[in-house]
Structures are given as structure tokens and as C-alpha cells.
mmCIF file of C-alpha atoms in Angstrom:
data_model
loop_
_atom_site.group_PDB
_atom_site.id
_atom_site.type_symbol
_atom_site.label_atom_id
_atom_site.label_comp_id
_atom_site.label_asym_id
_atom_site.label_seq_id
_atom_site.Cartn_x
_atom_site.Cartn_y
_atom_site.Cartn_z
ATOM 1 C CA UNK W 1151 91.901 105.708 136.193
ATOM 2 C CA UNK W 1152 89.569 108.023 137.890
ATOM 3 C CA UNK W 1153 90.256 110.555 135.232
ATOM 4 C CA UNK W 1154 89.236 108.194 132.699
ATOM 5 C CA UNK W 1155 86.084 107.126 134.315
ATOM 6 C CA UNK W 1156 84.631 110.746 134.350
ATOM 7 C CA UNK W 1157 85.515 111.042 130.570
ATOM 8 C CA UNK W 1158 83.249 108.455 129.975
ATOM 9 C CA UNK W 1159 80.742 109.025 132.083
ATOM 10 C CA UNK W 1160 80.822 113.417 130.843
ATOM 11 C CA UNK W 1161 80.005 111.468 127.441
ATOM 12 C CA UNK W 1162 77.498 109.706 128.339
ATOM 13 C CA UNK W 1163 75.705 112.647 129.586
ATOM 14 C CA UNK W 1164 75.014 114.260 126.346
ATOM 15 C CA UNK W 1165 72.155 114.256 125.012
ATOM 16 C CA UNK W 1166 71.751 113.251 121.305
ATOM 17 C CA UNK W 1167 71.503 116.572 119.780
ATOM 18 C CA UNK W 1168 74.733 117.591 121.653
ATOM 19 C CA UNK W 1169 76.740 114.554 120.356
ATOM 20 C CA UNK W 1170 75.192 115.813 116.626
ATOM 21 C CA UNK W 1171 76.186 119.423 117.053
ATOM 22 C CA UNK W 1172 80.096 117.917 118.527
ATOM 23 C CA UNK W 1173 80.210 115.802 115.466
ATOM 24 C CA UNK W 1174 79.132 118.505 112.774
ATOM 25 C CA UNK W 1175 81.749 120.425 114.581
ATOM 26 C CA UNK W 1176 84.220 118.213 113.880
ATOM 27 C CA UNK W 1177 83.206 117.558 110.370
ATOM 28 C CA UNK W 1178 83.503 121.450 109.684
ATOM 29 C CA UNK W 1179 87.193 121.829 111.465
ATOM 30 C CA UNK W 1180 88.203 118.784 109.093
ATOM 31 C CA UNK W 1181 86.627 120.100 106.179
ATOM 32 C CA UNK W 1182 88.306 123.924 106.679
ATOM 33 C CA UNK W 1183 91.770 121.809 107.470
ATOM 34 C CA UNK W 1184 91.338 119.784 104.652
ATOM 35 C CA UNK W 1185 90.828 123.091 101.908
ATOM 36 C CA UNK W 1186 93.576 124.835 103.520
ATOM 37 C CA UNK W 1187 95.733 122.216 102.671
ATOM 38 C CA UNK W 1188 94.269 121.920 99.423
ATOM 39 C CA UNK W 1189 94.828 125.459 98.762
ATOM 40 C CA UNK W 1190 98.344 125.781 100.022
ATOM 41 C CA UNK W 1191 99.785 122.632 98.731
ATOM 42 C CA UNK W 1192 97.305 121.918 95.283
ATOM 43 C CA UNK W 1193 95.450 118.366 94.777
ATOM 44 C CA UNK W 1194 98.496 116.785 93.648
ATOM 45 C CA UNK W 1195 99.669 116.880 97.566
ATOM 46 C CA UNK W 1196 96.821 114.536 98.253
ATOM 47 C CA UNK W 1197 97.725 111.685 95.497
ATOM 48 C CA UNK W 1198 101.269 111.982 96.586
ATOM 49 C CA UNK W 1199 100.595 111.433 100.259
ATOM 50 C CA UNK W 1200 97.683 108.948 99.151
ATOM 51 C CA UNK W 1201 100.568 106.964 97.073
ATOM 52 C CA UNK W 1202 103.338 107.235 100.071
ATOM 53 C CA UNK W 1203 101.008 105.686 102.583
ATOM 54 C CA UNK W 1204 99.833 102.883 99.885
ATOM 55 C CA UNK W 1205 103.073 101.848 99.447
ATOM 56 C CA UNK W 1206 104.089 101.842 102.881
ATOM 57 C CA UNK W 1207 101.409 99.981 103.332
ATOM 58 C CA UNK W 1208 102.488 97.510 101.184
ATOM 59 C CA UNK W 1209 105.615 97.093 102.479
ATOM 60 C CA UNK W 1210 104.054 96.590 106.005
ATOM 61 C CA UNK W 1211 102.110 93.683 104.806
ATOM 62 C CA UNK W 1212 105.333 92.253 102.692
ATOM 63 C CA UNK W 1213 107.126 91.980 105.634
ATOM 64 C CA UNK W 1214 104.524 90.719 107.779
ATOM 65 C CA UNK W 1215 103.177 88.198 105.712
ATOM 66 C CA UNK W 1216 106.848 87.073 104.962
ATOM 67 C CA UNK W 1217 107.462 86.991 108.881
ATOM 68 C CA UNK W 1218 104.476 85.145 109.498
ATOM 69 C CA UNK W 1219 105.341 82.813 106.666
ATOM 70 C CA UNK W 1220 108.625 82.240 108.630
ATOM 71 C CA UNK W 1221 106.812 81.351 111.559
ATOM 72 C CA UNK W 1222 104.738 78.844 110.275
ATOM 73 C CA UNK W 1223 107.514 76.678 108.668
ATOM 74 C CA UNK W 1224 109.696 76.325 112.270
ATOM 75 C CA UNK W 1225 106.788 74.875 113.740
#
């Protein structure tokens, strides 16, 4: 727990600008991944992936709604 104690507390020692320059940082890493991937796989990759995770999605919420529909009619 100690470990994650310091985290937090290294965090909140930044200053403003600091937590601005980490999060441009970040932005411009995801931004570089993100045309790689673009460039190595075309924009098609994206609507695939985009449609896989929809519709896993879906089914997620099919069967939890169904379970909790189960639920509610044994009480």
C-alpha cells in the first residue's frame, strides 16, 4: 500500500504545467499509434474493430438484461 501512497502523492506534486506537458505527451504517443495503425492496416481496420466491439457490446447487454430479467421474476 505504501507503494501506492507515494504514486499519489508524486502526482500531486506536479505542478499544472507539468500535468499539461504529461498529457500533450500522451495525446502525441496516441496520435503517432493511432496513424501507424492507420497506415499499416487502412481505415477500414477501424470500422471493422469499431463494428466487433459494437456488437459485442450488444451481446453483453442481451445477456445481462435477460439475466437481470431472470432475477426479477424469482423474487
Amino acid at each position: 500500500m505504501a507503494v501506492n501512497q507515494n504514486k499519489k502523492s508524486n502526482s500531486q506534486n506536479l505542478t499544472n504545467e507539468d500535468k499539461q506537458r504529461m498529457s500533450a505527451n500522451y495525446a502525441a504517443m496516441g496520435k503517432k499509434g493511432g496513424d501507424t495503425t492507420k497506415e499499416t492496416y487502412g481505415s477500414e481496420f477501424y470500422k471493422n474493430i469499431g463494428k466487433e466491439g459494437g456488437n459485442a457490446r450488444k451481446e453483453q447487454m442481451a445477456h445481462s438484461s435477460s439475466y437481470t430479467n431472470k432475477e426479477k421474476g424469482n423474487k
